[in-house]
PDB file of C-alpha atoms in Angstrom:
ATOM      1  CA  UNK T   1       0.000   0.000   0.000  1.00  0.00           C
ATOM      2  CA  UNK T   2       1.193   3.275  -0.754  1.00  0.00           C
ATOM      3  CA  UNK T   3       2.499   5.499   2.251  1.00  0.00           C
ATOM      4  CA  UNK T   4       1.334   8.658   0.554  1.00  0.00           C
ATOM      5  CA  UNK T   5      -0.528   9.885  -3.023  1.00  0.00           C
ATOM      6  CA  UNK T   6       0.453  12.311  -5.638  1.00  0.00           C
ATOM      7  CA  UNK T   7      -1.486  15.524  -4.479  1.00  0.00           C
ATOM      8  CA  UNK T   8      -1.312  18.657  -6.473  1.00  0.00           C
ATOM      9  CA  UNK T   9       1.906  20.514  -8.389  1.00  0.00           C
ATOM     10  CA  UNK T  10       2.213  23.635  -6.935  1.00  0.00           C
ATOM     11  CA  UNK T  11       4.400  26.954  -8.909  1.00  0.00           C
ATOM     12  CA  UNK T  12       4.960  29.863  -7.149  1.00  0.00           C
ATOM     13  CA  UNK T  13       4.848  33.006  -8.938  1.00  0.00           C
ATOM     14  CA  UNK T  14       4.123  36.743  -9.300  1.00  0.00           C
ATOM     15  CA  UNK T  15       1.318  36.535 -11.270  1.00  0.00           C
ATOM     16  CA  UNK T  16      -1.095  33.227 -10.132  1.00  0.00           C
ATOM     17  CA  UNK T  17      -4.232  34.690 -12.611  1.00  0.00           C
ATOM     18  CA  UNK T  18      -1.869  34.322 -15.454  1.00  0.00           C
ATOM     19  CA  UNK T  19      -0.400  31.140 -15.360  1.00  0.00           C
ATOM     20  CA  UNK T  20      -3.695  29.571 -14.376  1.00  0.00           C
ATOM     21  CA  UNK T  21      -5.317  30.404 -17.552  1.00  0.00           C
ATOM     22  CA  UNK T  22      -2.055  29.168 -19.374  1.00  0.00           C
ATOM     23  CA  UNK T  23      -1.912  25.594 -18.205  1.00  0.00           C
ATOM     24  CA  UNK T  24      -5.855  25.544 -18.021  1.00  0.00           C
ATOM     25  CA  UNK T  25      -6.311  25.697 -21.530  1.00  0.00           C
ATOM     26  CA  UNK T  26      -3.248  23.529 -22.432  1.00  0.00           C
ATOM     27  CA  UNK T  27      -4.861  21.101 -19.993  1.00  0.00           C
ATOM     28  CA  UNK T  28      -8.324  21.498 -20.729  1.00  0.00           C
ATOM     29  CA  UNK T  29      -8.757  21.915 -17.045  1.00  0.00           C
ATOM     30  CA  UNK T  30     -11.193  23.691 -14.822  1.00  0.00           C
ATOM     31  CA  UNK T  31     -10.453  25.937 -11.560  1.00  0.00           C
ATOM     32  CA  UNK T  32     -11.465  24.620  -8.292  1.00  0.00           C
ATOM     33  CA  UNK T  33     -10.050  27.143  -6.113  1.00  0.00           C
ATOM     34  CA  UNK T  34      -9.036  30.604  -5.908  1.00  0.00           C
ATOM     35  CA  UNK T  35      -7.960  33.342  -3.257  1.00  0.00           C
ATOM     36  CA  UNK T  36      -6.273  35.711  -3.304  1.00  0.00           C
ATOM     37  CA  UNK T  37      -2.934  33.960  -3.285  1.00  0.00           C
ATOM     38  CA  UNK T  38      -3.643  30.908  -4.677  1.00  0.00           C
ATOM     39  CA  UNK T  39      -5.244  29.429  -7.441  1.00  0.00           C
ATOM     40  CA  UNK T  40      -5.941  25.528  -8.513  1.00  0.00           C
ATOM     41  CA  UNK T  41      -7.110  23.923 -11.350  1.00  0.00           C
ATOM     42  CA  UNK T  42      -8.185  20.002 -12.158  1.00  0.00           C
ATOM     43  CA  UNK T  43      -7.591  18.719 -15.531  1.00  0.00           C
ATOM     44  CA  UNK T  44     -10.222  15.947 -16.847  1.00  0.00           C
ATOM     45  CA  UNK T  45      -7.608  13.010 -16.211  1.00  0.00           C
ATOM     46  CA  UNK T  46      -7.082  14.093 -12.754  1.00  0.00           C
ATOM     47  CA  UNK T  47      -3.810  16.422 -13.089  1.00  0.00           C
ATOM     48  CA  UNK T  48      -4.540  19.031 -10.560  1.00  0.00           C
ATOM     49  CA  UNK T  49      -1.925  22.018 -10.457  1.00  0.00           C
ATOM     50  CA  UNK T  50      -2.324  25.316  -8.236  1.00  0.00           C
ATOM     51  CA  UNK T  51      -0.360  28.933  -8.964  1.00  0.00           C
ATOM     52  CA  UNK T  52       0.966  30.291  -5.784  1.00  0.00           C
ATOM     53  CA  UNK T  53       1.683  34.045  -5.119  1.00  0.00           C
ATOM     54  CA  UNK T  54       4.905  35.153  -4.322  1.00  0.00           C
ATOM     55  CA  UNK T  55       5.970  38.140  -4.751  1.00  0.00           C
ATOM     56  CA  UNK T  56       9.714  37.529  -4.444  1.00  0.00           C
ATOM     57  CA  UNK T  57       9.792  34.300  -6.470  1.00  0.00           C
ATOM     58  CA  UNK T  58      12.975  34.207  -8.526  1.00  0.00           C
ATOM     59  CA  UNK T  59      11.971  32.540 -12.097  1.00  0.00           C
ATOM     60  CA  UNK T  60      14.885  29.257 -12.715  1.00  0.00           C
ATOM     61  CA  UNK T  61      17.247  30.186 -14.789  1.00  0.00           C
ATOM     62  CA  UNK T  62      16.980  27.525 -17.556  1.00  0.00           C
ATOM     63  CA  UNK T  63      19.266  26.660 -19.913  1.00  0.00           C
ATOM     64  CA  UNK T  64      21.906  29.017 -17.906  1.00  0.00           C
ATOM     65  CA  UNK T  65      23.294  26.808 -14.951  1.00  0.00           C
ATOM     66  CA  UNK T  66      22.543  29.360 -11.753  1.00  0.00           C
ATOM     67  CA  UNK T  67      19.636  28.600 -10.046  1.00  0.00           C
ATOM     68  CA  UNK T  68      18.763  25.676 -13.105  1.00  0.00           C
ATOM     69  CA  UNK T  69      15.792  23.817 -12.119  1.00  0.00           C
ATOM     70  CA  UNK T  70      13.025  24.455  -9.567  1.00  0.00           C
ATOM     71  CA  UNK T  71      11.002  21.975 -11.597  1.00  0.00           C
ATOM     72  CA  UNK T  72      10.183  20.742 -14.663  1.00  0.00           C
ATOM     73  CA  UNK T  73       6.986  19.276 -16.242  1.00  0.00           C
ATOM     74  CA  UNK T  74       6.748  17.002 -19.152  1.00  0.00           C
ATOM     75  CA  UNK T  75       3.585  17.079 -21.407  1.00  0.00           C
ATOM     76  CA  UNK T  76       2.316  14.719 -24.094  1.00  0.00           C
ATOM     77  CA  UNK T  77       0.729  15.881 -26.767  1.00  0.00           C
ATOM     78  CA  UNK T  78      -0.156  14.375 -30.222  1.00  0.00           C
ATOM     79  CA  UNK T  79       0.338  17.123 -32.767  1.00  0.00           C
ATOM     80  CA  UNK T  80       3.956  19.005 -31.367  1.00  0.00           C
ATOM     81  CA  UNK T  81       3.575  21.893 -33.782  1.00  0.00           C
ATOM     82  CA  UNK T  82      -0.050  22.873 -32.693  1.00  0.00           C
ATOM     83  CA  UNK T  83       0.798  22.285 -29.195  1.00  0.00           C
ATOM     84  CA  UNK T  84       3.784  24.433 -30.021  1.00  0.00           C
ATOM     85  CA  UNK T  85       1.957  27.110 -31.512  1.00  0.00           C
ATOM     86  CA  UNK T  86      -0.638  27.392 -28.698  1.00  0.00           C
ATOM     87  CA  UNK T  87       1.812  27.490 -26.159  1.00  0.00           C
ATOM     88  CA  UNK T  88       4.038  30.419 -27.994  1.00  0.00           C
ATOM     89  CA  UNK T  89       0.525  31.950 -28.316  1.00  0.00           C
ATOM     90  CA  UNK T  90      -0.285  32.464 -24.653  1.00  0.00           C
ATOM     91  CA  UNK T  91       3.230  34.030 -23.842  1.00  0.00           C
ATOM     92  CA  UNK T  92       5.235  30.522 -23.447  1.00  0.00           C
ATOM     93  CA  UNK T  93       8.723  31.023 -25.086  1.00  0.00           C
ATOM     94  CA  UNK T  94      11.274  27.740 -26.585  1.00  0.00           C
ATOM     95  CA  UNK T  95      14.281  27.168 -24.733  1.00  0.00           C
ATOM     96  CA  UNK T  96      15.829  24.651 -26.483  1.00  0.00           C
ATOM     97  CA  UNK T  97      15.990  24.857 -30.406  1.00  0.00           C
ATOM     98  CA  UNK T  98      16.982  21.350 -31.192  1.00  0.00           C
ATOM     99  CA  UNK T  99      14.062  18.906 -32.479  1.00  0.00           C
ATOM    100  CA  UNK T 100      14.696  15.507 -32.215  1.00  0.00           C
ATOM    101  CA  UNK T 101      12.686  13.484 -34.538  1.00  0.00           C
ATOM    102  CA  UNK T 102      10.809  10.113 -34.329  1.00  0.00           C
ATOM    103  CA  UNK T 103       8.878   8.841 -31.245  1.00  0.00           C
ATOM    104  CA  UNK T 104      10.389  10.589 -28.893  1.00  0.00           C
ATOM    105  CA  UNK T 105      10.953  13.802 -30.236  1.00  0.00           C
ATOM    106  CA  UNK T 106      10.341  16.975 -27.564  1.00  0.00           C
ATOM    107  CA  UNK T 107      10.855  20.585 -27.408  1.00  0.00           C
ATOM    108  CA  UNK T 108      11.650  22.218 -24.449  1.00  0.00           C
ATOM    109  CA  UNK T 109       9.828  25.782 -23.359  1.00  0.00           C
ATOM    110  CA  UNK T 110       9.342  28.144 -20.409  1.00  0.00           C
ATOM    111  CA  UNK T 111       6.099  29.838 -19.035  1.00  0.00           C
ATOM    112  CA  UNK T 112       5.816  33.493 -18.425  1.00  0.00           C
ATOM    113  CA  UNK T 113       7.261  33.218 -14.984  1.00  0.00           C
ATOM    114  CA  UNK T 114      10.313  30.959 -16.485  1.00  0.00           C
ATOM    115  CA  UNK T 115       9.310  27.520 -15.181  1.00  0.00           C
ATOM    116  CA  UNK T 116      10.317  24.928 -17.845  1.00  0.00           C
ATOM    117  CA  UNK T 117       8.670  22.325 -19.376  1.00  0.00           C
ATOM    118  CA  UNK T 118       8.563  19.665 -21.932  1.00  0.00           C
ATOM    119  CA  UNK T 119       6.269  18.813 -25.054  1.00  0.00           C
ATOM    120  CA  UNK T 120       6.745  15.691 -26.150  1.00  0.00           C
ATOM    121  CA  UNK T 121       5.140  14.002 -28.999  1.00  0.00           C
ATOM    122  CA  UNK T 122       2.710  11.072 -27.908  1.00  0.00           C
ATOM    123  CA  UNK T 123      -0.940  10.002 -27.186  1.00  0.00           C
ATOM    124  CA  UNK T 124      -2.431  11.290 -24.619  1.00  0.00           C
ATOM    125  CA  UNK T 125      -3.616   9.219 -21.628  1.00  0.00           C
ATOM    126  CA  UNK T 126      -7.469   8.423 -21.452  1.00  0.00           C
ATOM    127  CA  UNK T 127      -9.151   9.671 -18.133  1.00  0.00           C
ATOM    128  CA  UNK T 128      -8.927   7.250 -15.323  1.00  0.00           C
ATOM    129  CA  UNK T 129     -12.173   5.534 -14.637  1.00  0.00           C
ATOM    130  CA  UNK T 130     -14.306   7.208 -12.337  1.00  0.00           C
ATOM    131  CA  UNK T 131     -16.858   5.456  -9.888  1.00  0.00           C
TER     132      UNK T 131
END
Protein backbone atom coordinates (compact mmCIF):
# COMPACT_ATOMS: atom_id res chain seq x y z
CA UNK A 1 0.00 0.00 0.00
CA UNK A 2 1.19 3.27 -0.75
CA UNK A 3 2.50 5.50 2.25
CA UNK A 4 1.33 8.66 0.55
CA UNK A 5 -0.53 9.88 -3.02
CA UNK A 6 0.45 12.31 -5.64
CA UNK A 7 -1.49 15.52 -4.48
CA UNK A 8 -1.31 18.66 -6.47
CA UNK A 9 1.91 20.51 -8.39
CA UNK A 10 2.21 23.63 -6.93
CA UNK A 11 4.40 26.95 -8.91
CA UNK A 12 4.96 29.86 -7.15
CA UNK A 13 4.85 33.01 -8.94
CA UNK A 14 4.12 36.74 -9.30
CA UNK A 15 1.32 36.54 -11.27
CA UNK A 16 -1.09 33.23 -10.13
CA UNK A 17 -4.23 34.69 -12.61
CA UNK A 18 -1.87 34.32 -15.45
CA UNK A 19 -0.40 31.14 -15.36
CA UNK A 20 -3.69 29.57 -14.38
CA UNK A 21 -5.32 30.40 -17.55
CA UNK A 22 -2.06 29.17 -19.37
CA UNK A 23 -1.91 25.59 -18.21
CA UNK A 24 -5.86 25.54 -18.02
CA UNK A 25 -6.31 25.70 -21.53
CA UNK A 26 -3.25 23.53 -22.43
CA UNK A 27 -4.86 21.10 -19.99
CA UNK A 28 -8.32 21.50 -20.73
CA UNK A 29 -8.76 21.92 -17.05
CA UNK A 30 -11.19 23.69 -14.82
CA UNK A 31 -10.45 25.94 -11.56
CA UNK A 32 -11.47 24.62 -8.29
CA UNK A 33 -10.05 27.14 -6.11
CA UNK A 34 -9.04 30.60 -5.91
CA UNK A 35 -7.96 33.34 -3.26
CA UNK A 36 -6.27 35.71 -3.30
CA UNK A 37 -2.93 33.96 -3.29
CA UNK A 38 -3.64 30.91 -4.68
CA UNK A 39 -5.24 29.43 -7.44
CA UNK A 40 -5.94 25.53 -8.51
CA UNK A 41 -7.11 23.92 -11.35
CA UNK A 42 -8.18 20.00 -12.16
CA UNK A 43 -7.59 18.72 -15.53
CA UNK A 44 -10.22 15.95 -16.85
CA UNK A 45 -7.61 13.01 -16.21
CA UNK A 46 -7.08 14.09 -12.75
CA UNK A 47 -3.81 16.42 -13.09
CA UNK A 48 -4.54 19.03 -10.56
CA UNK A 49 -1.93 22.02 -10.46
CA UNK A 50 -2.32 25.32 -8.24
CA UNK A 51 -0.36 28.93 -8.96
CA UNK A 52 0.97 30.29 -5.78
CA UNK A 53 1.68 34.04 -5.12
CA UNK A 54 4.90 35.15 -4.32
CA UNK A 55 5.97 38.14 -4.75
CA UNK A 56 9.71 37.53 -4.44
CA UNK A 57 9.79 34.30 -6.47
CA UNK A 58 12.98 34.21 -8.53
CA UNK A 59 11.97 32.54 -12.10
CA UNK A 60 14.89 29.26 -12.72
CA UNK A 61 17.25 30.19 -14.79
CA UNK A 62 16.98 27.52 -17.56
CA UNK A 63 19.27 26.66 -19.91
CA UNK A 64 21.91 29.02 -17.91
CA UNK A 65 23.29 26.81 -14.95
CA UNK A 66 22.54 29.36 -11.75
CA UNK A 67 19.64 28.60 -10.05
CA UNK A 68 18.76 25.68 -13.10
CA UNK A 69 15.79 23.82 -12.12
CA UNK A 70 13.03 24.45 -9.57
CA UNK A 71 11.00 21.97 -11.60
CA UNK A 72 10.18 20.74 -14.66
CA UNK A 73 6.99 19.28 -16.24
CA UNK A 74 6.75 17.00 -19.15
CA UNK A 75 3.58 17.08 -21.41
CA UNK A 76 2.32 14.72 -24.09
CA UNK A 77 0.73 15.88 -26.77
CA UNK A 78 -0.16 14.38 -30.22
CA UNK A 79 0.34 17.12 -32.77
CA UNK A 80 3.96 19.01 -31.37
CA UNK A 81 3.57 21.89 -33.78
CA UNK A 82 -0.05 22.87 -32.69
CA UNK A 83 0.80 22.28 -29.20
CA UNK A 84 3.78 24.43 -30.02
CA UNK A 85 1.96 27.11 -31.51
CA UNK A 86 -0.64 27.39 -28.70
CA UNK A 87 1.81 27.49 -26.16
CA UNK A 88 4.04 30.42 -27.99
CA UNK A 89 0.52 31.95 -28.32
CA UNK A 90 -0.29 32.46 -24.65
CA UNK A 91 3.23 34.03 -23.84
CA UNK A 92 5.23 30.52 -23.45
CA UNK A 93 8.72 31.02 -25.09
CA UNK A 94 11.27 27.74 -26.59
CA UNK A 95 14.28 27.17 -24.73
CA UNK A 96 15.83 24.65 -26.48
CA UNK A 97 15.99 24.86 -30.41
CA UNK A 98 16.98 21.35 -31.19
CA UNK A 99 14.06 18.91 -32.48
CA UNK A 100 14.70 15.51 -32.21
CA UNK A 101 12.69 13.48 -34.54
CA UNK A 102 10.81 10.11 -34.33
CA UNK A 103 8.88 8.84 -31.24
CA UNK A 104 10.39 10.59 -28.89
CA UNK A 105 10.95 13.80 -30.24
CA UNK A 106 10.34 16.97 -27.56
CA UNK A 107 10.86 20.58 -27.41
CA UNK A 108 11.65 22.22 -24.45
CA UNK A 109 9.83 25.78 -23.36
CA UNK A 110 9.34 28.14 -20.41
CA UNK A 111 6.10 29.84 -19.04
CA UNK A 112 5.82 33.49 -18.42
CA UNK A 113 7.26 33.22 -14.98
CA UNK A 114 10.31 30.96 -16.49
CA UNK A 115 9.31 27.52 -15.18
CA UNK A 116 10.32 24.93 -17.84
CA UNK A 117 8.67 22.33 -19.38
CA UNK A 118 8.56 19.66 -21.93
CA UNK A 119 6.27 18.81 -25.05
CA UNK A 120 6.74 15.69 -26.15
CA UNK A 121 5.14 14.00 -29.00
CA UNK A 122 2.71 11.07 -27.91
CA UNK A 123 -0.94 10.00 -27.19
CA UNK A 124 -2.43 11.29 -24.62
CA UNK A 125 -3.62 9.22 -21.63
CA UNK A 126 -7.47 8.42 -21.45
CA UNK A 127 -9.15 9.67 -18.13
CA UNK A 128 -8.93 7.25 -15.32
CA UNK A 129 -12.17 5.53 -14.64
CA UNK A 130 -14.31 7.21 -12.34
CA UNK A 131 -16.86 5.46 -9.89
Amino acid sequence: MALVTAGTVVLDCAEPERLAVIYAELLGARQTEASANRIEIRAADGVRMAFRRDASATPPSRPRTENLLQAHLDFVAADLDAAERRVVALGGRPVEAGNTPGPYEERGFCDPAGHSFTLRRGTPPTAPEQG
